[in-house]
Short mmCIF file of C-alpha atoms in Angstrom, two decimals:
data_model
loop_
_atom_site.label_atom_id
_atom_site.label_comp_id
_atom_site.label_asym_id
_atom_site.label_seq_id
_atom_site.Cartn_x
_atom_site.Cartn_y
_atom_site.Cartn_z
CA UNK A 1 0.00 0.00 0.00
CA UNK A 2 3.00 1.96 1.02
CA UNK A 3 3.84 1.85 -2.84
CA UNK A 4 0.29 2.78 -4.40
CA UNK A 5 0.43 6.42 -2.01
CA UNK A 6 4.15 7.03 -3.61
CA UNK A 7 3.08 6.10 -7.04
CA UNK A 8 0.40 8.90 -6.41
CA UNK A 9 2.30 11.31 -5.37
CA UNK A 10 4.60 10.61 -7.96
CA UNK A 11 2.06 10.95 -10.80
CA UNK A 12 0.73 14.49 -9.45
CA UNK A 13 3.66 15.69 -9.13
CA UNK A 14 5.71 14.70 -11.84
CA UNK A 15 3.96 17.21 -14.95
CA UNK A 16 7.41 18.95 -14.92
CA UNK A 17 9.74 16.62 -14.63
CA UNK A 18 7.96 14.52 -17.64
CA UNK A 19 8.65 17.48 -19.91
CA UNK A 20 11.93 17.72 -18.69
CA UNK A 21 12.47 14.17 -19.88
CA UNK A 22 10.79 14.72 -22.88
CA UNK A 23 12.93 17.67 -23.48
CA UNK A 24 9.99 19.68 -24.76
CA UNK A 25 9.13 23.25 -23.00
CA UNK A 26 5.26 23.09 -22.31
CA UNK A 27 4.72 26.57 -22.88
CA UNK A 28 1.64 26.57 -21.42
CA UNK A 29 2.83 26.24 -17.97
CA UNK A 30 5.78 28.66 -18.07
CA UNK A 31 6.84 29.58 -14.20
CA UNK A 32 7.29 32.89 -13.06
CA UNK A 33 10.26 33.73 -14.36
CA UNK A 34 12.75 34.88 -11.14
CA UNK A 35 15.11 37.09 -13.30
CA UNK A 36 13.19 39.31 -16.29
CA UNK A 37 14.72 40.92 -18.36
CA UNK A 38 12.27 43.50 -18.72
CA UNK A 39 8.70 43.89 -17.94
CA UNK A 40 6.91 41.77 -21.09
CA UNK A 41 4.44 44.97 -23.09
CA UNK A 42 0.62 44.65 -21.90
CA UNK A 43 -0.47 45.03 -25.21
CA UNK A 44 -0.69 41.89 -27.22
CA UNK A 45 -2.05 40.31 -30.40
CA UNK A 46 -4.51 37.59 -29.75
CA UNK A 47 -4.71 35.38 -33.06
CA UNK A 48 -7.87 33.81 -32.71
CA UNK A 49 -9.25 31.08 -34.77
CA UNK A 50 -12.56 32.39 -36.46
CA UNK A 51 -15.15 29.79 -38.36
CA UNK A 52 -19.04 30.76 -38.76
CA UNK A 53 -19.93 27.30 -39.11
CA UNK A 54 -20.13 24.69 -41.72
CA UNK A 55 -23.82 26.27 -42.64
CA UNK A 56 -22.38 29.36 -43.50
CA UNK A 57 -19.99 28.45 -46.65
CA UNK A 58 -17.55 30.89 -45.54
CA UNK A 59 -13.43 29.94 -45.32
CA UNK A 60 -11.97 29.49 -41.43
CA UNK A 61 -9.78 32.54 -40.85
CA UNK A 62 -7.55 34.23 -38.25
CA UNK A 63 -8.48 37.05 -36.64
CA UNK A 64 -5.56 39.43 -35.14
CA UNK A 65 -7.40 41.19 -31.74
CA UNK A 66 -5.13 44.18 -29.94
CA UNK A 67 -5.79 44.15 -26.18
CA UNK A 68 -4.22 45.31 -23.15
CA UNK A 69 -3.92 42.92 -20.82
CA UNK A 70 -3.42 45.04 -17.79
CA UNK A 71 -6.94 45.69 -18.27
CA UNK A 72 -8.06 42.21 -17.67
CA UNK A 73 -7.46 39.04 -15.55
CA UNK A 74 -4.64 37.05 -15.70
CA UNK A 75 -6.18 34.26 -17.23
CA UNK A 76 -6.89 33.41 -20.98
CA UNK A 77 -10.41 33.19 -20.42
CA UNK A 78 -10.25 36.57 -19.09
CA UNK A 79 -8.69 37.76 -22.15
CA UNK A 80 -11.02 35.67 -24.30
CA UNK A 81 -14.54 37.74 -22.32
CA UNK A 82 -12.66 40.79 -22.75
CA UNK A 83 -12.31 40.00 -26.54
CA UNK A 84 -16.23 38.76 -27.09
CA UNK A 85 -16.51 42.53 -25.63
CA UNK A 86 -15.02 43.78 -28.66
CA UNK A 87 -16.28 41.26 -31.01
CA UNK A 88 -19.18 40.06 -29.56
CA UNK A 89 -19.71 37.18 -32.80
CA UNK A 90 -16.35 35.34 -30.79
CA UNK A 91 -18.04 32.58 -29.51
CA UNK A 92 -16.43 29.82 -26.91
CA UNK A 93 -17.14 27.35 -23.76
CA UNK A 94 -17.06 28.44 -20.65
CA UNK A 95 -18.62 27.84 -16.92
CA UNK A 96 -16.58 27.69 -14.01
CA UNK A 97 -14.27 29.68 -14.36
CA UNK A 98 -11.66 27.57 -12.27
CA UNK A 99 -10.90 24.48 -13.96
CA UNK A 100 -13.58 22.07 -12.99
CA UNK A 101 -15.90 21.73 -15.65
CA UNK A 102 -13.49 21.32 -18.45
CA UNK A 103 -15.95 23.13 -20.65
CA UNK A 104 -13.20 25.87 -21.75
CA UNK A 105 -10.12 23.47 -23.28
CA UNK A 106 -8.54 25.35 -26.23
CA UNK A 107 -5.29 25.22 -28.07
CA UNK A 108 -3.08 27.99 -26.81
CA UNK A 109 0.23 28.41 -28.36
CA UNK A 110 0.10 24.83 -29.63
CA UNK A 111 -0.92 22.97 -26.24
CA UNK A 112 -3.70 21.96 -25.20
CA UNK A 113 -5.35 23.85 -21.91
CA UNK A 114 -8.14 24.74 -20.37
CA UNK A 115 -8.27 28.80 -20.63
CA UNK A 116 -9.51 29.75 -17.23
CA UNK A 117 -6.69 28.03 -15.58
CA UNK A 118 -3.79 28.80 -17.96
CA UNK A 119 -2.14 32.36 -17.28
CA UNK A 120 -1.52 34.66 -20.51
CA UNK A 121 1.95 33.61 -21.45
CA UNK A 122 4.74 36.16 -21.82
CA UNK A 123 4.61 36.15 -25.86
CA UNK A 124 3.48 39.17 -27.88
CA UNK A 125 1.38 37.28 -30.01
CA UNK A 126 -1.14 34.62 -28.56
CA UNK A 127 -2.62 31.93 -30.87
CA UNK A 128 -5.63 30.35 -29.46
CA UNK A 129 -7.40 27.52 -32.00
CA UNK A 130 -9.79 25.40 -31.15
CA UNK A 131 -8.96 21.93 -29.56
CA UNK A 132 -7.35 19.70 -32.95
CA UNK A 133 -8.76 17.06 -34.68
CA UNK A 134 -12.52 18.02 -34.28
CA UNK A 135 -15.35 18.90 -36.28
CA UNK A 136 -15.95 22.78 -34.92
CA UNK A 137 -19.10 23.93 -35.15
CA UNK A 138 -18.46 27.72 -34.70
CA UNK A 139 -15.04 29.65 -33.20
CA UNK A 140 -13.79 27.65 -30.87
CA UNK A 141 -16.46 25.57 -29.53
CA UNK A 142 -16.52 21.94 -31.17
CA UNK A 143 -18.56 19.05 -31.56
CA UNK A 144 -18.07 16.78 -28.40
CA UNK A 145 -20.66 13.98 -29.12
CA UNK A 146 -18.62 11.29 -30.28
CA UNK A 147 -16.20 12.12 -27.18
CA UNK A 148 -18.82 11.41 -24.74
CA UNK A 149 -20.63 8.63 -26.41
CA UNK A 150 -17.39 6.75 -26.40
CA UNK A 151 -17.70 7.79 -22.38
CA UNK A 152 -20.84 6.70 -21.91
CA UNK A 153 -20.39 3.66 -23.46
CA UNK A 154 -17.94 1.88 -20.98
CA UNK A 155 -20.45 1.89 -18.52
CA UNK A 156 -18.81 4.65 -16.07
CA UNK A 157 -20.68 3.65 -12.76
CA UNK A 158 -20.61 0.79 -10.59
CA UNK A 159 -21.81 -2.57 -11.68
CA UNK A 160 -22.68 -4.97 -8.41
CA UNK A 161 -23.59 -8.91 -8.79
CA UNK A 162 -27.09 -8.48 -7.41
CA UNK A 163 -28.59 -5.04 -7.92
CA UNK A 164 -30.11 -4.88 -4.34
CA UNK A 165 -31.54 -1.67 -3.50
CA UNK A 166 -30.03 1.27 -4.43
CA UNK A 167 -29.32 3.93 -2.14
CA UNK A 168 -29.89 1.39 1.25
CA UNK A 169 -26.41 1.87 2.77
CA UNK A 170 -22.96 2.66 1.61
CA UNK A 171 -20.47 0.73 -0.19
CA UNK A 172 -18.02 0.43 2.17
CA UNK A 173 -14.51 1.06 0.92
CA UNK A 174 -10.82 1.03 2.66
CA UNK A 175 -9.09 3.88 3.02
CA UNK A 176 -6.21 2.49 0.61
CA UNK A 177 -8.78 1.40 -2.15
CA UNK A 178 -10.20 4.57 -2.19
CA UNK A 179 -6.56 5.97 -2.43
CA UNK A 180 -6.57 4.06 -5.65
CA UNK A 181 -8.85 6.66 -7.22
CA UNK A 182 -6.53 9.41 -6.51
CA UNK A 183 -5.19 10.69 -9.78
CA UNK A 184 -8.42 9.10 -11.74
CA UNK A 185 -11.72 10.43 -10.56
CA UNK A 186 -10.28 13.84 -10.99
CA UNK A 187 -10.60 13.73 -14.71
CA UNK A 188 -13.10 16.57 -16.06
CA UNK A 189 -13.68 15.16 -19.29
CA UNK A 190 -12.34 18.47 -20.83
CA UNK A 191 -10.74 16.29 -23.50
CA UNK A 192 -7.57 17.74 -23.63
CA UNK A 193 -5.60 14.91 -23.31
CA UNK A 194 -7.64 12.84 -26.11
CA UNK A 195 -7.22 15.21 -28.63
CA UNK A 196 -3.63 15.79 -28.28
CA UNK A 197 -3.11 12.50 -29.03
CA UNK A 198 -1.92 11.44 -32.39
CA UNK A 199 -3.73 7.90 -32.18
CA UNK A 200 -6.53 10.00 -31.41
CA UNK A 201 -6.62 12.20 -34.31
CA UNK A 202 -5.93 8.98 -36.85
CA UNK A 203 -8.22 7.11 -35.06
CA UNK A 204 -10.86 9.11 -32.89
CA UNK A 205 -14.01 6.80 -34.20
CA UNK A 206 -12.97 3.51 -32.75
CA UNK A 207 -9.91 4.19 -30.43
CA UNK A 208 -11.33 5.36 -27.33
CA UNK A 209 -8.56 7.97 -26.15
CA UNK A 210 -6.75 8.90 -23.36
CA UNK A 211 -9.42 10.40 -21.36
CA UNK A 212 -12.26 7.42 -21.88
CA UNK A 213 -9.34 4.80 -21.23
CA UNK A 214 -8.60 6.83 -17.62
CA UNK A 215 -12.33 6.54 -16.60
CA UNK A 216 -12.37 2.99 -17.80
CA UNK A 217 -9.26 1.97 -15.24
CA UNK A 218 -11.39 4.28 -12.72
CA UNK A 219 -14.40 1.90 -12.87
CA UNK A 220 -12.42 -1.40 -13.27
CA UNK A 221 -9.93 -0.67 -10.30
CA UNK A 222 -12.46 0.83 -7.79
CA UNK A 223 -12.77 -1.53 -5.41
CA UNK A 224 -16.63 -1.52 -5.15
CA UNK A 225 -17.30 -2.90 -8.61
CA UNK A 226 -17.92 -5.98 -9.27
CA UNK A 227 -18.20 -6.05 -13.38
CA UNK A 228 -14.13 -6.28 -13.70
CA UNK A 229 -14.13 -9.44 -16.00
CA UNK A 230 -16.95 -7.73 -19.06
CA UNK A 231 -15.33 -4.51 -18.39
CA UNK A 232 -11.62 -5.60 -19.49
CA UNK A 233 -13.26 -8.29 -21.85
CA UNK A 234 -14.83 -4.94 -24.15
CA UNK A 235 -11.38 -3.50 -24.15
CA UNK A 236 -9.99 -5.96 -25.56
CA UNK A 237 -9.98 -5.64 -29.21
CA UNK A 238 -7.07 -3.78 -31.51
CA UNK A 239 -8.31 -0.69 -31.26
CA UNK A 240 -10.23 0.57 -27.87
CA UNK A 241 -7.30 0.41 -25.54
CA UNK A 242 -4.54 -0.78 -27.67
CA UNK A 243 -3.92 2.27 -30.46
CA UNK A 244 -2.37 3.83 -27.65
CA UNK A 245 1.42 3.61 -28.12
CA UNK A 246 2.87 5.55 -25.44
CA UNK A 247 2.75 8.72 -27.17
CA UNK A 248 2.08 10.30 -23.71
CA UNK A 249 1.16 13.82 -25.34
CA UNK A 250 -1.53 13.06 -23.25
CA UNK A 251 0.38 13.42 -19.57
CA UNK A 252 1.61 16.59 -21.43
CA UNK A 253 -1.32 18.33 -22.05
CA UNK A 254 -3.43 17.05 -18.80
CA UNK A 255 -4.66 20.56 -17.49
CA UNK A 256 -5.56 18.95 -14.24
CA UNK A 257 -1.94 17.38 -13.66
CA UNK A 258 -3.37 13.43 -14.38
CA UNK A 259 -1.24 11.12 -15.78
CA UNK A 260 -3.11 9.16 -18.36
CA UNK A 261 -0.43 7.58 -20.38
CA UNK A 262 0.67 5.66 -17.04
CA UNK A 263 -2.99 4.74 -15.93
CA UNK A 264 -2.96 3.40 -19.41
CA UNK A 265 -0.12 1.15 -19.26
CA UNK A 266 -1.80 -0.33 -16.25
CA UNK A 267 -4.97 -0.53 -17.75
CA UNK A 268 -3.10 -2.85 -20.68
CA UNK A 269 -1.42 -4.90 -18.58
CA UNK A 270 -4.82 -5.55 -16.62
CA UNK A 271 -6.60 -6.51 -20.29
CA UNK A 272 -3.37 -8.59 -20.90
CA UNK A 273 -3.99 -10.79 -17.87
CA UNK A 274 -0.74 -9.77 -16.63
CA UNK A 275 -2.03 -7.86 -13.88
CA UNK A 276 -5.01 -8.72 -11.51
CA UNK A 277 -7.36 -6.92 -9.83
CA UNK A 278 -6.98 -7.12 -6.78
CA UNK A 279 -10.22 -8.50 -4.20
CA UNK A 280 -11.56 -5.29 -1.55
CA UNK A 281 -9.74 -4.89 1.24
CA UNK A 282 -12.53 -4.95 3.50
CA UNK A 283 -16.32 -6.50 3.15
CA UNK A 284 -18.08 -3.63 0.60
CA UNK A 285 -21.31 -5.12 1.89
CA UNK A 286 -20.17 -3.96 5.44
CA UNK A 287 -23.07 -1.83 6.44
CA UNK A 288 -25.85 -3.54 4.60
CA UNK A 289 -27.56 -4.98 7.68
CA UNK A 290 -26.72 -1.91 10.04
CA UNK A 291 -28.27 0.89 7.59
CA UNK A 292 -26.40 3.86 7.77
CA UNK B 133 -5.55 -8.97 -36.75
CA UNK B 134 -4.83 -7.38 -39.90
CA UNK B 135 -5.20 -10.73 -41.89
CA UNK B 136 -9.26 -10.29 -40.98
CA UNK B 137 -9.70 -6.82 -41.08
CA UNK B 138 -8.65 -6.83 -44.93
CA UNK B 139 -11.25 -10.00 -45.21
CA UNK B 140 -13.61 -8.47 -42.98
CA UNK B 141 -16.33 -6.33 -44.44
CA UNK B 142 -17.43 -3.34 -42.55
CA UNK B 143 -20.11 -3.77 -40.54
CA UNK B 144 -22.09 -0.89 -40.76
CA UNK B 145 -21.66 0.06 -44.41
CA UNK B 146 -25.38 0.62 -45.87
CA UNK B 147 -27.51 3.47 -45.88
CA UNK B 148 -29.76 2.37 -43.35
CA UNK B 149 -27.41 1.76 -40.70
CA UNK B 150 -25.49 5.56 -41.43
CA UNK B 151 -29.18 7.16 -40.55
CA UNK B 152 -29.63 4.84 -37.63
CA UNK B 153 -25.90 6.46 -36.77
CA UNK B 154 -26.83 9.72 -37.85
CA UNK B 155 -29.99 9.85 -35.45
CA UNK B 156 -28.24 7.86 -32.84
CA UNK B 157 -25.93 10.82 -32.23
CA UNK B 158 -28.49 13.53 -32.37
CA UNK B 159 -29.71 14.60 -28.69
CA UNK B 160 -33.01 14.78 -29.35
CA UNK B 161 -33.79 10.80 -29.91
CA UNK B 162 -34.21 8.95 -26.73
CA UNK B 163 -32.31 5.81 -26.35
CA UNK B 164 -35.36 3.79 -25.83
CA UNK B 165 -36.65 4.75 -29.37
CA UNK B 166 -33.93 3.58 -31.47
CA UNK B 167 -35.48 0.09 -32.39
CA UNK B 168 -38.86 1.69 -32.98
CA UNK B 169 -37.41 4.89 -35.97
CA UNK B 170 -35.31 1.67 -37.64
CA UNK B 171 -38.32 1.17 -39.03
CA UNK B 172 -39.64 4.56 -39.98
CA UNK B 173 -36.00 5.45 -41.20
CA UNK B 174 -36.88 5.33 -45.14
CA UNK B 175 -40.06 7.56 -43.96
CA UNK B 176 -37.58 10.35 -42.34
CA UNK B 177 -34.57 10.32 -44.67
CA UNK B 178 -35.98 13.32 -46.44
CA UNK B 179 -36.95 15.03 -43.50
CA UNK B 180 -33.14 14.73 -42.36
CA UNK B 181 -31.97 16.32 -45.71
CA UNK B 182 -34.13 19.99 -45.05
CA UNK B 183 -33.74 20.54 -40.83
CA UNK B 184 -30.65 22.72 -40.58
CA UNK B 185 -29.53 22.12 -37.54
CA UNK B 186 -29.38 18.22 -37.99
CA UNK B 187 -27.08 18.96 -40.63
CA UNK B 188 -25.08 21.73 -39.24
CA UNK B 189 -22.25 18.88 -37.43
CA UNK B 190 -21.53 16.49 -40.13
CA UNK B 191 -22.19 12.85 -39.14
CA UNK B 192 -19.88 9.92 -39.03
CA UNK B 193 -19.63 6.26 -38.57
CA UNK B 194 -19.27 5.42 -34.51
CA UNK B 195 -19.57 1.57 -35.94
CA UNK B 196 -17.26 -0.40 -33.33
CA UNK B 197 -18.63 1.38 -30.34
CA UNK B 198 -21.98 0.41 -30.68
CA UNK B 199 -22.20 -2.54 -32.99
CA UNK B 200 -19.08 -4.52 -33.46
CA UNK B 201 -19.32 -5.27 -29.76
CA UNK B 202 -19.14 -8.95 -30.17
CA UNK B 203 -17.28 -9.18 -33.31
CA UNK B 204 -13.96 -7.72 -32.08
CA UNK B 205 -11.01 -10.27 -32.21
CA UNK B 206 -8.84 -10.40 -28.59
CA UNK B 207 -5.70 -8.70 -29.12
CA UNK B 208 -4.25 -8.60 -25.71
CA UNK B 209 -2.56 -12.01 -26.05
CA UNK B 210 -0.94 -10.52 -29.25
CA UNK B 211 0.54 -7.23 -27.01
CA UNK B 212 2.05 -9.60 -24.77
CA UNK B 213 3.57 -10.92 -27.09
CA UNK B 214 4.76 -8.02 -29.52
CA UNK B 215 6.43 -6.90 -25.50
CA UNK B 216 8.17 -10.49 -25.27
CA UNK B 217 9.56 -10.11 -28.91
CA UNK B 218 11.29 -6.86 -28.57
CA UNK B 219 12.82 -7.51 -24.72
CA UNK B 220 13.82 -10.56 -26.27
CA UNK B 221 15.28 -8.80 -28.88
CA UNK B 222 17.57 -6.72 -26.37
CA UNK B 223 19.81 -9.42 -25.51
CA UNK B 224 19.88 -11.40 -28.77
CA UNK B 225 21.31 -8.55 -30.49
CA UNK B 226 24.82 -8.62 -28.83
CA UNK B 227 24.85 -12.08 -27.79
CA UNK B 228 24.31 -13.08 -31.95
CA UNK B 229 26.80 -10.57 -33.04
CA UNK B 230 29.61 -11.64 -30.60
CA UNK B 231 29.15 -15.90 -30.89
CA UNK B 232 27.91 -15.96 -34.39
CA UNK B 233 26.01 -19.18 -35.04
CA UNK B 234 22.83 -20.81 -36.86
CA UNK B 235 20.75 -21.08 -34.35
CA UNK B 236 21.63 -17.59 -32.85
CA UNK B 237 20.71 -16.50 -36.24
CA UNK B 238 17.91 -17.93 -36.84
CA UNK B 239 16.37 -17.10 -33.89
CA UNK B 240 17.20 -12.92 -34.22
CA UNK B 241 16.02 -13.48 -37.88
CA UNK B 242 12.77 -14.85 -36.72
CA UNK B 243 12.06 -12.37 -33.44
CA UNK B 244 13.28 -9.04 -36.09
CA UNK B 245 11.34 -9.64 -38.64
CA UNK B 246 8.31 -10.10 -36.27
CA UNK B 247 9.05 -7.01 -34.37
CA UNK B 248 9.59 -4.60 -37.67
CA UNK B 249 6.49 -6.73 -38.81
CA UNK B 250 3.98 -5.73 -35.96
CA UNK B 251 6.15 -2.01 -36.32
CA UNK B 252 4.91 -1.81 -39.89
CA UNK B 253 1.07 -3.00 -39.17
CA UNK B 254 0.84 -0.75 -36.71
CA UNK B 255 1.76 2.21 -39.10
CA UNK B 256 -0.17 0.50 -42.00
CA UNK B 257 -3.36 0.41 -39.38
CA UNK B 258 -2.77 4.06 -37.81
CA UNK B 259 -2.12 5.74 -41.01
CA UNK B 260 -3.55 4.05 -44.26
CA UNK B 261 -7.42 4.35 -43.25
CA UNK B 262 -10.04 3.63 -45.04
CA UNK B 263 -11.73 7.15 -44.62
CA UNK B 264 -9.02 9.05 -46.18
CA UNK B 265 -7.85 5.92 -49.16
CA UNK B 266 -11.30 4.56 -49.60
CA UNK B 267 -12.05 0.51 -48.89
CA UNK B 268 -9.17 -0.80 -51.00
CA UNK B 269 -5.87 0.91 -50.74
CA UNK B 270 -5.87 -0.09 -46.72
CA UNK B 271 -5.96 -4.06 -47.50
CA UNK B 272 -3.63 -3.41 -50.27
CA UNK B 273 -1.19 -1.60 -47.76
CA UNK B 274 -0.97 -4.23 -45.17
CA UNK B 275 -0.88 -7.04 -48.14
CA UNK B 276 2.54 -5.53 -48.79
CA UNK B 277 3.59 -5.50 -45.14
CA UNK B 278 2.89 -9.40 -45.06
CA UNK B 279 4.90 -9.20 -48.41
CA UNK B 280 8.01 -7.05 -47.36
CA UNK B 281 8.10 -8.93 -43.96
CA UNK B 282 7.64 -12.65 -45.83
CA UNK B 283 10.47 -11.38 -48.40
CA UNK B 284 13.10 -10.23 -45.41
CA UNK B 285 12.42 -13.60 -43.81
CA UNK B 286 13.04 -15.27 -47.27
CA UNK B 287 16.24 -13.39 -47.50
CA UNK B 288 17.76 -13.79 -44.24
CA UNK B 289 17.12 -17.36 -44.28
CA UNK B 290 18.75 -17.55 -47.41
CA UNK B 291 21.93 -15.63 -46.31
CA UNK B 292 21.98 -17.86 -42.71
CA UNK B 293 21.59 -21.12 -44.92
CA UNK B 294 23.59 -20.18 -48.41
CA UNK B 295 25.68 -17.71 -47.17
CA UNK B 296 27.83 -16.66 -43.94
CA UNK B 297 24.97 -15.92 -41.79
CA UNK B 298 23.41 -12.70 -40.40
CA UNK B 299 26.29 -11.87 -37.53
CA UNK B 300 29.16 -12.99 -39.97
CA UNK B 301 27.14 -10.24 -42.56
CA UNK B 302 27.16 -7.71 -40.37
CA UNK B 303 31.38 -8.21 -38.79
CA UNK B 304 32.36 -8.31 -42.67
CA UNK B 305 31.92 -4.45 -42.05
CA UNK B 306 34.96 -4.08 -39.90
CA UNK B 307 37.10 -6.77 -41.94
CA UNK B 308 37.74 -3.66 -44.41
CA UNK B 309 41.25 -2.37 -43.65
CA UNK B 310 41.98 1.02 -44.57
CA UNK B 311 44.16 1.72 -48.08
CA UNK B 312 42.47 -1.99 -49.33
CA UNK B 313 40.82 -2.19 -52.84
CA UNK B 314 37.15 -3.45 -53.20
#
């Protein structure tokens, strides 16, 4: 168990370090800088990725927007509301506001990120585009449905034996099994990581991409569901779980610090056999005769 | 796997199964009602051709999610394997080079060819799809992977049985002294 908690910290805190070993700067995550050379000019160019829709007939373009950042929050998605108050036809996702939804993922400067958690970089010019590799249906907003059909499909609750009733008592669940989750359940389905992944793009109809694959290793290794064996028996075909090949663009672009390309290695080795799932630690049917 | 899928026709190829896609993805159709509109379909196809919005996101074939459920092959025990192959390759490498023999030769000419063969289906797969080439080109891509990797093997064997073998081949490089004519 001692091993699982390191592995955990290790995944949610290792964003940085991967891109060191990958040698590529993430520039969407750029530090502070300590030493500046001089105070980076307010005013930027925001080149922003313009479509009116396949219904319209006209060409995509790029729009160039002046603004003054010191007149807005830090974040992108500040910058973005302060642009759609200029323009008001810009048209994009957003809810939150702090990185929970996942409704505001955009390509900024060539990574994937979701805009109210990514600061304006230091760069005179700012290229936002939509998220790659989908069919957008205006701006930046873009046509999820096949994203979260391939979600739905896998099933992403808990599957018990006997379907008792619902809602009786708790599943009762050790503290270490529910450590298992850490670094899985905190996925927000913003679908960064899938479509920064080359597989992804080749293959989005029938590959099920990084994000899907995470939730699927949520449900299998959760310690309450019992469905393990069909679960792991519908991945395993040559393209749901195995198109992946370790890429790991995803762990790059993972706004939320998860590390899917590593939950997927797992999640292969558990289809493979070579893994098991391992039985609860303690009796999930614990409180069924107490009620609580 | 790629044997079948250039055998294999796709499963949801006709026109009646794209508009039971094409509704299947819009919001507005409840699960539940899917088995019912397969039979109004023909009734609706021209409605589907004048509603803007049905037509402003341009509809594709989610085929294996849905339908190939039960159809789709088990290719786990083939990972482990393609795994096995190259770590086994990491060893043979060096250990065939320095103590050239048959068998040692054999063996790497076997385990390479496999490995660059499940290298070059994978590209052939990821790359050469049917949306972009059309139905044909894909089976005729991976026909020539089975072709180039059946050829190698053909060759190698021919230079481990006919010639000096593979690691002999490959230390002939460094038997060319300086200043020496070809």
């Amino acid at each position: 168990m001692q091993r699982s908690f390191r592995l955990f910290s290790f995944i949610n805190s290792n964003r940085d370090k991967v891109c060191e070993i990958l040698n590529k700067p993430y520039s969407g995550h750029k530090a502070a800088p300590t030493v500046s050379k001089k105070p980076v000019d307010p005013r930027r160019i925001f080149k922003v990725y313009r479509f009116g829709g396949i219904a319209s007939k006209e060409k995509p373009q790029v729009m160039n927007y002046d603004l003054d950042i010191s007149t807005c929050g830090r974040m992108v998605l500040d910058a973005l509301i302060k642009l759609k108050d200029m323009d008001p036809t810009l048209v994009f996702r957003r809810s939150c506001r702090e990185g929970i939804c996942g409704s505001c993922a955009i390509n900024l400067q060539g990574s994937n990120c979701l805009a109210c958690i990514t600061a304006i970089p230091p760069d005179k010019t700012i290229n936002i585009y939509p998220i790659p590799h989908m069919y957008v249906i205006r701006d930046l907003v873009v046509d999820m449905t096949h994203f979260f059909e391939v979600y739905n499909n896998l099933r992403p609750y808990l599957v018990r034996r006997d379907a008792g009733p619902l809602g009786k008592f708790q599943y009762a669940q050790s503290i270490q099994d529910n450590a298992k989750l850490v670094g899985l359940y905190e996925c927000v389905l913003c679908a960064c990581c899938s479509t920064a992944c080359p597989s992804y793009w080749w293959n989005g109809r029938r590959f099920y991409g990084p994000a899907s694959l995470l939730h699927a290793y949520r449900w299998i290794v959760d310690s309450r569901d019992e469905d393990t064996e069909q679960r792991l028996f519908e991945l395993r075909d040559d393209f749901r779980a195995f198109r992946c090949h370790t890429i790991l663009n995803c762990t790059l672009a993972c706004p939320k610090g998860l590390h899917p390309g590593f939950v997927i290695a797992k999640l292969k080795r558990l289809i493979a056999g070579l893994d098991k799932k391992p039985p609860p630690e303690i009796d999930t049917m614990k409180f069924s005769s107490s009620g609580s | 796997m790629a044997f079948s899928m250039m055998l294999r026709r796709p499963v949801c190829s006709g026109p009646i199964m794209q508009q039971v896609m094409r509704l299947a993805t819009q919001p507005a159709v409840k699960p539940n009602l899917t088995q019912n509109t397969i039979q109004s379909l023909k009734s609706t196809l021209l409605k589907t051709e004048t509603t803007p919005i049905m037509n402003s996101v341009r509809s594709f074939r989610t085929s294996a999610v849905r339908f190939a459920e039960g159809k789709s092959g088990d290719h786990s025990k083939l990972w482990v394997v393609e795994r096995v192959a190259s770590a086994a390759l990491l060893p043979l490498i060096p250990l065939a080079l320095i103590a050239p023999s048959k068998i040692l030769d054999s063996a790497l000419a076997i385990i390479m060819v496999a490995h660059s063969f499940w290298g070059l289906e994978a590209i052939a797969v990821d790359y050469v799809r049917a949306s972009i080439f059309g139905p044909v080109i894909p089976k005729i891509a991976i026909g020539l992977v089975y072709l180039v990797s059946i050829a190698t093997l053909g060759g190698l064997f021919y230079i481990i049985t006919h010639d000096v073998g593979l690691a002999n081949s490959i230390r002939q490089f460094w038997s060319i002294k300086a200043g020496q004519k070809a």
